[in-house]
PDB file of C-alpha atoms and ligand atoms in Angstrom:
ATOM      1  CA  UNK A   1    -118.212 103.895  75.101  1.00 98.00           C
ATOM      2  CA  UNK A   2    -121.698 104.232  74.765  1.00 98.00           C
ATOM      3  CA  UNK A   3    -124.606 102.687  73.286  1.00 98.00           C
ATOM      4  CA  UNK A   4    -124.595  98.974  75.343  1.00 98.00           C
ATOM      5  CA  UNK A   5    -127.668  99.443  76.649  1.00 98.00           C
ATOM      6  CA  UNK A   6    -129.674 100.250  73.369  1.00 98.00           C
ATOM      7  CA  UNK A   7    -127.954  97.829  71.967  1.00 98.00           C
ATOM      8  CA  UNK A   8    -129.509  95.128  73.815  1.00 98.00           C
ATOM      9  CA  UNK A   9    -132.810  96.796  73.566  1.00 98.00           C
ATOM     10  CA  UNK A  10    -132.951  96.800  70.304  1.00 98.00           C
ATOM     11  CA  UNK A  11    -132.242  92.587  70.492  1.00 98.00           C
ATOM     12  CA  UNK A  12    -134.796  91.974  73.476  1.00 98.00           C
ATOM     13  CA  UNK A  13    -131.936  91.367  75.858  1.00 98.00           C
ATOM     14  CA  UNK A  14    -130.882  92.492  79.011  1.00 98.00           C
ATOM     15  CA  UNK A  15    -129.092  95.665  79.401  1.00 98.00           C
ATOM     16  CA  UNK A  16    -126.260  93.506  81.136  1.00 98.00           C
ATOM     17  CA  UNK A  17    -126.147  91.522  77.535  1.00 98.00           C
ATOM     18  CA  UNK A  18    -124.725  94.826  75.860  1.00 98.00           C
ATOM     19  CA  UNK A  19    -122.218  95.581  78.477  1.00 98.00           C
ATOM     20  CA  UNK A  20    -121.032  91.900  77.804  1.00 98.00           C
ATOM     21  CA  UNK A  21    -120.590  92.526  74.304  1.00 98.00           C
ATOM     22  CA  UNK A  22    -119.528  95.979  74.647  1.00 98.00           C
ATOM     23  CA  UNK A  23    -116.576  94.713  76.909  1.00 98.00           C
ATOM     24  CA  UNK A  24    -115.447  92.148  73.074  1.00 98.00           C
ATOM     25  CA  UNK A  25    -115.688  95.452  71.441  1.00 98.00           C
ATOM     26  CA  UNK A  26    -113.464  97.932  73.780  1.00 98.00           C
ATOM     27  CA  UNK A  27    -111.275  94.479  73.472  1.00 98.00           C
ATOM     28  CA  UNK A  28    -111.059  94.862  69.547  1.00 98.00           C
ATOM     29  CA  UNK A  29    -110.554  98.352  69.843  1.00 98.00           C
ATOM     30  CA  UNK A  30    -107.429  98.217  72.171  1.00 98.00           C
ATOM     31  CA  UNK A  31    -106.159  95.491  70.257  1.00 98.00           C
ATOM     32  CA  UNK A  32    -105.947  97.888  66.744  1.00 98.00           C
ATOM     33  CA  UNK A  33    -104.636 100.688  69.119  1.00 98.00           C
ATOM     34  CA  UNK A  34    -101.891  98.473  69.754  1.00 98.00           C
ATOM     35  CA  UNK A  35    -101.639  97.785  66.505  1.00 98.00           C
ATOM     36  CA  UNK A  36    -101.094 100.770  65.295  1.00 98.00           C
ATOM     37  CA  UNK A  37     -99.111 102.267  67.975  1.00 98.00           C
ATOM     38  CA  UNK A  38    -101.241 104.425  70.085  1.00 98.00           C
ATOM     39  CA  UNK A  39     -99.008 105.215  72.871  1.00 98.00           C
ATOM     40  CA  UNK A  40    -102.418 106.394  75.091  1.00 98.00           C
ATOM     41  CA  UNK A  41    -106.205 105.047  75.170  1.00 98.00           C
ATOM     42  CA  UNK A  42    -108.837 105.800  78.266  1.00 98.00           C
ATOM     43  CA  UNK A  43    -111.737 103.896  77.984  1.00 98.00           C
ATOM     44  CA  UNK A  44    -115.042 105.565  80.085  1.00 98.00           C
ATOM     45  CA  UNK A  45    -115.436 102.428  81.746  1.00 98.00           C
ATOM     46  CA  UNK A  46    -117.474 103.935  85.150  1.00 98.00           C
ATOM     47  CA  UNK A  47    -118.494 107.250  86.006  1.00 98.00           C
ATOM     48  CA  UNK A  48    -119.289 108.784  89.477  1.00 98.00           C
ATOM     49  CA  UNK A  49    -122.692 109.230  87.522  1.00 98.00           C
ATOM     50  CA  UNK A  50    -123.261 105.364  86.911  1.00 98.00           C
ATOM     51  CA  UNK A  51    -123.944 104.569  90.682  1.00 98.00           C
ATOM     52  CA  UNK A  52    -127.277 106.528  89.906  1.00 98.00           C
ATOM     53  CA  UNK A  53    -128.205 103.181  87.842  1.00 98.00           C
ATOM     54  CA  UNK A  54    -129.800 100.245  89.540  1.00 98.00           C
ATOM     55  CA  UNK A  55    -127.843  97.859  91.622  1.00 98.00           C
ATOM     56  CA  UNK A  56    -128.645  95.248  89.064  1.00 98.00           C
ATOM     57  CA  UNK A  57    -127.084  96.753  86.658  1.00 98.00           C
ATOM     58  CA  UNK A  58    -123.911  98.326  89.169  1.00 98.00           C
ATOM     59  CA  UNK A  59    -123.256  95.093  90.339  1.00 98.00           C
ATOM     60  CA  UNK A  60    -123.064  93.528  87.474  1.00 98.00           C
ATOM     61  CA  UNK A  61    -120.258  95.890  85.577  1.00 98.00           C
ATOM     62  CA  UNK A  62    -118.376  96.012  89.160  1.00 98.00           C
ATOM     63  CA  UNK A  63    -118.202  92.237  88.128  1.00 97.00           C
ATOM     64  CA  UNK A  64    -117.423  92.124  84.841  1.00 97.00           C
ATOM     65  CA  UNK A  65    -114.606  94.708  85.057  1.00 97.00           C
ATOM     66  CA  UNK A  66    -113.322  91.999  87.976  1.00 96.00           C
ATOM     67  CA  UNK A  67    -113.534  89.184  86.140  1.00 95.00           C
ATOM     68  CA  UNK A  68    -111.845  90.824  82.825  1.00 95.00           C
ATOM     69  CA  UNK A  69    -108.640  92.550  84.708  1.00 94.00           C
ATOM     70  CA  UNK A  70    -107.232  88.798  85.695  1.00 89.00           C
ATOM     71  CA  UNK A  71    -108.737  87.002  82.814  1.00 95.00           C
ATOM     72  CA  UNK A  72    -107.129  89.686  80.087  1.00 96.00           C
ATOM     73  CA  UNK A  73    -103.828  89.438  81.699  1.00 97.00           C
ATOM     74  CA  UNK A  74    -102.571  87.668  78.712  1.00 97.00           C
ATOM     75  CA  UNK A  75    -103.954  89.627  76.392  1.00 98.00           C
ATOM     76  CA  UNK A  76    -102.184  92.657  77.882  1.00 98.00           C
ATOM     77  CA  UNK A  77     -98.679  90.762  78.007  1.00 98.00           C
ATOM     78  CA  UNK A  78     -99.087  89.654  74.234  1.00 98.00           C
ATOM     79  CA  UNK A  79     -99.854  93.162  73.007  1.00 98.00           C
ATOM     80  CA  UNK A  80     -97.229  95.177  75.686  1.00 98.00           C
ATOM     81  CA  UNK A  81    -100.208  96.811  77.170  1.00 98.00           C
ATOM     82  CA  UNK A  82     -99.526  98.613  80.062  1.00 98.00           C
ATOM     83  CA  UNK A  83    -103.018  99.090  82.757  1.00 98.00           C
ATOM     84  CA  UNK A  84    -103.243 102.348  84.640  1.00 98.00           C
ATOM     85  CA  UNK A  85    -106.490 103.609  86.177  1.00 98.00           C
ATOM     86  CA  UNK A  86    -107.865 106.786  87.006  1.00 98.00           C
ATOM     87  CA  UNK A  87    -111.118 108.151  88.964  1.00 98.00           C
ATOM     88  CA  UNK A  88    -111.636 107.450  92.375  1.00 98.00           C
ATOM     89  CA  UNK A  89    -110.298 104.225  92.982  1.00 97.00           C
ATOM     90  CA  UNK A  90    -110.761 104.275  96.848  1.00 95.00           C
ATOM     91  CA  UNK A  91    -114.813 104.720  96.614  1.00 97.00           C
ATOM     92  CA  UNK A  92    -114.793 101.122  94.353  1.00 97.00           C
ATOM     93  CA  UNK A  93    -115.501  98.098  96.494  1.00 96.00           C
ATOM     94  CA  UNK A  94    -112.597  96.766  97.988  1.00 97.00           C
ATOM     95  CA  UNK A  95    -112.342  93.727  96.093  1.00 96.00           C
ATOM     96  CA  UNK A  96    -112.141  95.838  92.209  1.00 96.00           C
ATOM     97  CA  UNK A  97    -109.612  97.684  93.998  1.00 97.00           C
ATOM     98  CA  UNK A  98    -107.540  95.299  94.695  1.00 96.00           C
ATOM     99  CA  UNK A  99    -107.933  93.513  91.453  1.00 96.00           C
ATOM    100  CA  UNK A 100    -106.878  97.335  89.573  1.00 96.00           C
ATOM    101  CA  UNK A 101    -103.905  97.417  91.680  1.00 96.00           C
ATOM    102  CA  UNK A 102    -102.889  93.767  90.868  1.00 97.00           C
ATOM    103  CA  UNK A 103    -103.403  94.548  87.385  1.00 97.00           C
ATOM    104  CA  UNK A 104    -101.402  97.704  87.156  1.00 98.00           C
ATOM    105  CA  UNK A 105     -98.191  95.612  88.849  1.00 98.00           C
ATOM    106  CA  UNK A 106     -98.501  93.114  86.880  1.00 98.00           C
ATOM    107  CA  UNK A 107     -98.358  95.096  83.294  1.00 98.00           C
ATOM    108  CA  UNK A 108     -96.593  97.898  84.942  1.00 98.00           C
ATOM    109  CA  UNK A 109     -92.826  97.251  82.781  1.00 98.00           C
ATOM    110  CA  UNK A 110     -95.409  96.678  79.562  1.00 98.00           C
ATOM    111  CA  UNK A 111     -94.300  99.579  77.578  1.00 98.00           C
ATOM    112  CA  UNK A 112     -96.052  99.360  73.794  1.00 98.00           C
ATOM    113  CA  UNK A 113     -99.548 100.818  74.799  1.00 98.00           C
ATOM    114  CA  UNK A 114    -101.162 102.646  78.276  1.00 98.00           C
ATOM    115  CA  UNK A 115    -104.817 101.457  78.006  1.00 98.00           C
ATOM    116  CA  UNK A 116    -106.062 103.696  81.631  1.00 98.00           C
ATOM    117  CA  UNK A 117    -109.519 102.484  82.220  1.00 98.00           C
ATOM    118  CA  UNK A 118    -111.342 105.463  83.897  1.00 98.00           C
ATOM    119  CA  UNK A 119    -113.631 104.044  86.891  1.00 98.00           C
ATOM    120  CA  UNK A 120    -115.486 105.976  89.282  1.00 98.00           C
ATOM    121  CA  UNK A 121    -114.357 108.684  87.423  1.00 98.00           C
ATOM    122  CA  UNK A 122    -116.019 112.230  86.725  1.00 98.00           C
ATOM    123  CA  UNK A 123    -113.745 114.906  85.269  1.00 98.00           C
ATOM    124  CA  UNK A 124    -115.338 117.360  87.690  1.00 98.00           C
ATOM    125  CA  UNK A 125    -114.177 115.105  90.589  1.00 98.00           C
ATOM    126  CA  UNK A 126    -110.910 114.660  89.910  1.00 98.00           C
ATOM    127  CA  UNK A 127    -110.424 118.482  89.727  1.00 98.00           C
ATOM    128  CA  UNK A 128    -111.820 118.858  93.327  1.00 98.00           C
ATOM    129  CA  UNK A 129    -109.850 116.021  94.953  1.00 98.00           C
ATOM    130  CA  UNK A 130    -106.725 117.595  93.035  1.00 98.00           C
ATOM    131  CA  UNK A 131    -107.039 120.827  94.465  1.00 98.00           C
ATOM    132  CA  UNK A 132    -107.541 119.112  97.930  1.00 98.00           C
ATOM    133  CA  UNK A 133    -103.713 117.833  97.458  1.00 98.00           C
ATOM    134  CA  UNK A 134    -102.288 121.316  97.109  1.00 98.00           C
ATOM    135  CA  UNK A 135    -100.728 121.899  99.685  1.00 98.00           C
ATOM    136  CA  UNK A 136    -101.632 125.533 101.182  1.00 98.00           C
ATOM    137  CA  UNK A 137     -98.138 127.496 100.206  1.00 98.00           C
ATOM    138  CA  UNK A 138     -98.205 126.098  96.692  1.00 98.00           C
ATOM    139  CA  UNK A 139    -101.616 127.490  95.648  1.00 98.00           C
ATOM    140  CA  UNK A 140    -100.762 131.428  94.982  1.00 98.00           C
ATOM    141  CA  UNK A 141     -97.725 129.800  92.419  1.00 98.00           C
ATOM    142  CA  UNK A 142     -99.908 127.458  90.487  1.00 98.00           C
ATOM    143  CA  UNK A 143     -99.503 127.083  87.002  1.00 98.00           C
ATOM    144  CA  UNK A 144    -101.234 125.017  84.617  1.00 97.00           C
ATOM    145  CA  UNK A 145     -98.531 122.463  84.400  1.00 97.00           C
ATOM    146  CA  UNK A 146     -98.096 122.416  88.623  1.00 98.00           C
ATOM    147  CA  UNK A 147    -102.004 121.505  88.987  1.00 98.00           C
ATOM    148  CA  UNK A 148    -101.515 118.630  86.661  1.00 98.00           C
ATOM    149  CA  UNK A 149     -99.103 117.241  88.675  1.00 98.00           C
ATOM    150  CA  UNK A 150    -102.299 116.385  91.182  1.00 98.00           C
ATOM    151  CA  UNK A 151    -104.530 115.085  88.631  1.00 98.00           C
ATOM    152  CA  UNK A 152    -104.699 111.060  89.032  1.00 98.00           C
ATOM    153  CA  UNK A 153    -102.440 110.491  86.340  1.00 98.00           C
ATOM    154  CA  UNK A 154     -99.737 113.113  86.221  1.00 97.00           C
ATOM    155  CA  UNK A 155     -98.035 111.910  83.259  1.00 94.00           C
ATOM    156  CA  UNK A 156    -101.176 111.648  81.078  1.00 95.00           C
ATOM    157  CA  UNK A 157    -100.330 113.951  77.794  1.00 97.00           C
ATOM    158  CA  UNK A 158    -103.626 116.255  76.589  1.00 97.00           C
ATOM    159  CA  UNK A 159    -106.582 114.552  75.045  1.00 98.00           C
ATOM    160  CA  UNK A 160    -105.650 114.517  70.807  1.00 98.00           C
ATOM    161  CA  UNK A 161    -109.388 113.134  70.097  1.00 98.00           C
ATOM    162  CA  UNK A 162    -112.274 111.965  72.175  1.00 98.00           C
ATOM    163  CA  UNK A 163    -114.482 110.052  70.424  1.00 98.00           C
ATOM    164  CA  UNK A 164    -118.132 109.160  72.053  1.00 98.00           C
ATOM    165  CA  UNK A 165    -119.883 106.270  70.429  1.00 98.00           C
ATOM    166  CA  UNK A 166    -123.618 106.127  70.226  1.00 98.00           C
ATOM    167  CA  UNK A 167    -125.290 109.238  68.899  1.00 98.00           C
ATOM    168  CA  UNK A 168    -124.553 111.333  72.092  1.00 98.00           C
ATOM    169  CA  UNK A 169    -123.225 114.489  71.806  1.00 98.00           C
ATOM    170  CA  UNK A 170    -121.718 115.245  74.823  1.00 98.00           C
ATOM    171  CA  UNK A 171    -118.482 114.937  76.899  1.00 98.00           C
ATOM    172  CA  UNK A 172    -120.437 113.345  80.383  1.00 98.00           C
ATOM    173  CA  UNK A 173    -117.644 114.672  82.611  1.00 98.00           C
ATOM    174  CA  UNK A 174    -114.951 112.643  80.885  1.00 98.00           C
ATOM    175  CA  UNK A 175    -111.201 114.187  80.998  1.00 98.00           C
ATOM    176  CA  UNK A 176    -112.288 117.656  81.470  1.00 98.00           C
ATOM    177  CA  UNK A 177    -109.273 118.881  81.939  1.00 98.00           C
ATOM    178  CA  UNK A 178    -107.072 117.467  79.708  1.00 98.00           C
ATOM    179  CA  UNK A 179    -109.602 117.391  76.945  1.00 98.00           C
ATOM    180  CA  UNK A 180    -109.169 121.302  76.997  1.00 97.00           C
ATOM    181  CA  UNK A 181    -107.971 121.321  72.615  1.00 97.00           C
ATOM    182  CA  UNK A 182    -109.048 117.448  72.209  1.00 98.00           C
ATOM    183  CA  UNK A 183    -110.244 117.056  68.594  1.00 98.00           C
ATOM    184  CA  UNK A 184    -113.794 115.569  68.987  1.00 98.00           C
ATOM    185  CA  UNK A 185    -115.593 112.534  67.402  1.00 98.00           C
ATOM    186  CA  UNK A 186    -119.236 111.440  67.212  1.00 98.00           C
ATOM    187  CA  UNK A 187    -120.796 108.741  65.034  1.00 97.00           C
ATOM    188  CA  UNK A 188    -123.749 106.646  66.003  1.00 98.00           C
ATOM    189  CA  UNK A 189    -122.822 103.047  65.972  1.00 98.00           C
ATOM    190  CA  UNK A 190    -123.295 101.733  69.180  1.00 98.00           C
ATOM    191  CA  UNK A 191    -120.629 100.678  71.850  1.00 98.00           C
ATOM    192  CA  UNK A 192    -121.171  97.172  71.233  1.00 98.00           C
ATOM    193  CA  UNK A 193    -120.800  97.174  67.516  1.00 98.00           C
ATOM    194  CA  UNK A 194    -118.233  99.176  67.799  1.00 98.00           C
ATOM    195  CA  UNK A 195    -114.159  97.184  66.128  1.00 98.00           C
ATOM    196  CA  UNK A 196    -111.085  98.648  65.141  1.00 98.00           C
ATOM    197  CA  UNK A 197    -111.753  99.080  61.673  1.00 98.00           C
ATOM    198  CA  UNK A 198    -114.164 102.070  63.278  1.00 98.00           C
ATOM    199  CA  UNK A 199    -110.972 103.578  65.449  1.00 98.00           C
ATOM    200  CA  UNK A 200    -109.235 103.556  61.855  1.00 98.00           C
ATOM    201  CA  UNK A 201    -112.201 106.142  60.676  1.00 98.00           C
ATOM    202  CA  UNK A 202    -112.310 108.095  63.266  1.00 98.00           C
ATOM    203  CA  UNK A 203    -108.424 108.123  62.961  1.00 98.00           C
ATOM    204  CA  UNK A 204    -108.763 109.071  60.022  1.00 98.00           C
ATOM    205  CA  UNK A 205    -111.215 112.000  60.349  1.00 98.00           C
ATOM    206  CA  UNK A 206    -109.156 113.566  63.031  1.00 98.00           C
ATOM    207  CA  UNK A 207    -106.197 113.225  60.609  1.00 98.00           C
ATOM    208  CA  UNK A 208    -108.220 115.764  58.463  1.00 98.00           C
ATOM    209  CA  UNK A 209    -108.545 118.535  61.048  1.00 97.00           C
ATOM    210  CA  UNK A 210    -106.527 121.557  61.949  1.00 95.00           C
ATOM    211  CA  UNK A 211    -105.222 121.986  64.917  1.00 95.00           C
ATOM    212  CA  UNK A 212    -104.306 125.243  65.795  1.00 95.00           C
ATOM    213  CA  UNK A 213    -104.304 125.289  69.751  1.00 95.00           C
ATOM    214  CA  UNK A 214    -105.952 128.832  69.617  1.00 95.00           C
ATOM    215  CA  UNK A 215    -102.959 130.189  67.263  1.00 96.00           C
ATOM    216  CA  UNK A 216    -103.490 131.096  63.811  1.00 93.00           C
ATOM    217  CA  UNK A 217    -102.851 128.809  60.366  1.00 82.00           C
ATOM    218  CA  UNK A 218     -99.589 128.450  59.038  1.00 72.00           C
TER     219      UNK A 218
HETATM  220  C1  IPE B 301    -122.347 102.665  78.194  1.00 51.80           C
HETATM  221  O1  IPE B 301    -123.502 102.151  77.644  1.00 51.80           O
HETATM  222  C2  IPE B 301    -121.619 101.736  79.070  1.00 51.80           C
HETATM  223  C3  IPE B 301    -121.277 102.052  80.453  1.00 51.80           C
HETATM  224  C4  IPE B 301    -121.710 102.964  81.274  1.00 51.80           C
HETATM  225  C5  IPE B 301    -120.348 101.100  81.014  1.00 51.80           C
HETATM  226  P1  IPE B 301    -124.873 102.547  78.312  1.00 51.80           P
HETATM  227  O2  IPE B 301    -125.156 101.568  79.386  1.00 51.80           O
HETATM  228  O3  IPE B 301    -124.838 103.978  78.727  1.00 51.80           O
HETATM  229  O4  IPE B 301    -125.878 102.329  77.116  1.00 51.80           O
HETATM  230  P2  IPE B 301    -127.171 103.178  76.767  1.00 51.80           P
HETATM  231  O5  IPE B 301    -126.767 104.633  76.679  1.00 51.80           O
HETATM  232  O6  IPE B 301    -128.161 102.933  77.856  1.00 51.80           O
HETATM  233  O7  IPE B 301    -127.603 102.645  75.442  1.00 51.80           O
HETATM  234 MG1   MG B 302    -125.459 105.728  77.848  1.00 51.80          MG
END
C-alpha cells in the first residue's frame, strides 16, 4: 500500500492526512476481497524499514492501527474476517501488541476471509528469526516445507499476486519468501485512491497470466 504520503502532498496536507485516508481505502479493498471470496489478503501495513521515518509520523500510524483494530471489530464480524498478524510483533509497543492479540481472539472462529496485517515486518527478518527457531538437530534435514513451518504464519499458502500501489516497482522486503512464483502487479494510483473496483483489475490482469511454476506450457 503505497502512495499515502504523495497523496497528501499533492493536496497540501499532512503526510498523516494520506495514511488516514489510505486506512478507508485498504478498508474498501478488504471489503471486495470478502466479497469475492479471497480466502488470503496481507496488507504492508509497517515495515522494520518505517521506524527510519520521523516519530511524528511513527507515532501517529502506531495510533491509527490502535484505534482501527477495536473500532473495525464489527466490520470484521459482518464480513467473517478473520485478523492474523505477522512481523515482529514483540518489537511493537506494548500497548499495539496487546490490541493485535485482542483482535486475533476475538475474530479468531471468523472463517470467510484471513486479512494478516504485516507490522514490523521485513521479509528478510522473518527469515533470520525463523532460522533462530530451528532447533540444532533439525537443520541438516530441512526442506523447504520444514522451514516454513518457522515462518510467523505457518499456514500462510504462497503469494498468487502481489500487487504494489503507487508507481514503485519494487517488492520493499515484503513476503520474500513466500512470494518466491507470486504473479506481480504495479499500477500508479496511489494508496489512498486506491477501492475495490481496482482489486477487480488487477484480478483481472493476473487472471491473464501463465503460470508455469518453472515447468513448461501445457
Ligand atoms: C505507504 O505510503 C504507507 C505506509 C508505510 C503505511 P507512504 O507513506 O510510503 O507514501 P509515500 O511513498 O511517501 O507517498
Ligand atoms: Mg512509500
Amino acid at each position: 500500500m503505497d502512495g499515502n504520503g504523495r497523496w497528501a502532498k499533492q493536496r497540501g496536507l499532512h503526510r498523516t492526512q494520506g495514511h488516514k485516508e489510505g486506512l478507508n481505502a485498504a478498508k474498501a479493498v478488504v471489503k471486495k476481497a470478502a466479497d469475492i471470496g479471497i480466502e488470503y489478503i496481507t496488507l504492508y501495513t509497517f515495515s522494520t524499514e518505517n521506524w527510519k521515518r520521523t516519530s511524528d509520523e511513527v507515532g501517529f500510524l502506531m495510533s491509527l492501527i490502535k484505534v482501527h483494530l477495536r473500532a473495525e471489530l464489527v466490520f470484521y464480524a459482518e464480513n467473517g474476517i478473520r485478523v492474523l498478524c505477522m512481523g515482529n510483533i514483540d518489537g511493537l509497543p506494548e500497548d499495539i501488541a496487546t490490541e493485535i492479540r485482542y483482535t486475533m481472539k476475538a475474530t479468531e472462529s471468523f472463517e470467510h476471509t484471513t486479512v494478516i496485517l504485516a507490522l514490523n515486518y521485513g521479509g528478510q527478518d522473518e527469515i533470520i528469526r525463523a532460522i533462530k527457531k530451528i532447533p540444532q538437530e533439525s537443520v541438516q534435514t530441512l526442506t523447504i516445507e520444514s522451514f516454513s513451518g518457522y515462518l510467523d504464519l505457518p499456514a500462510l499458502p504462497q503469494v498468487d499476486l502481489l500487487i504494489r500501489t503507487g508507481g514503485e516497482k519494487r517488492i520493499s522486503n515484503f513476503l520474500l519468501w513466500q512470494s518466491a512464483y507470486a504473479e506481480l502487479f504495479f499500477n500508479d494510483i496511489l494508496w489512498p485512491d486506491w477501492n475495490g473496483d481496482c482489486l477487480i483489475e488487477a484480478i483481472a490482469d493476473y487472471q491473464t497470466r501463465d503460470r508455469r511454476f518453472g515447468g513448461i506450457q501445457k
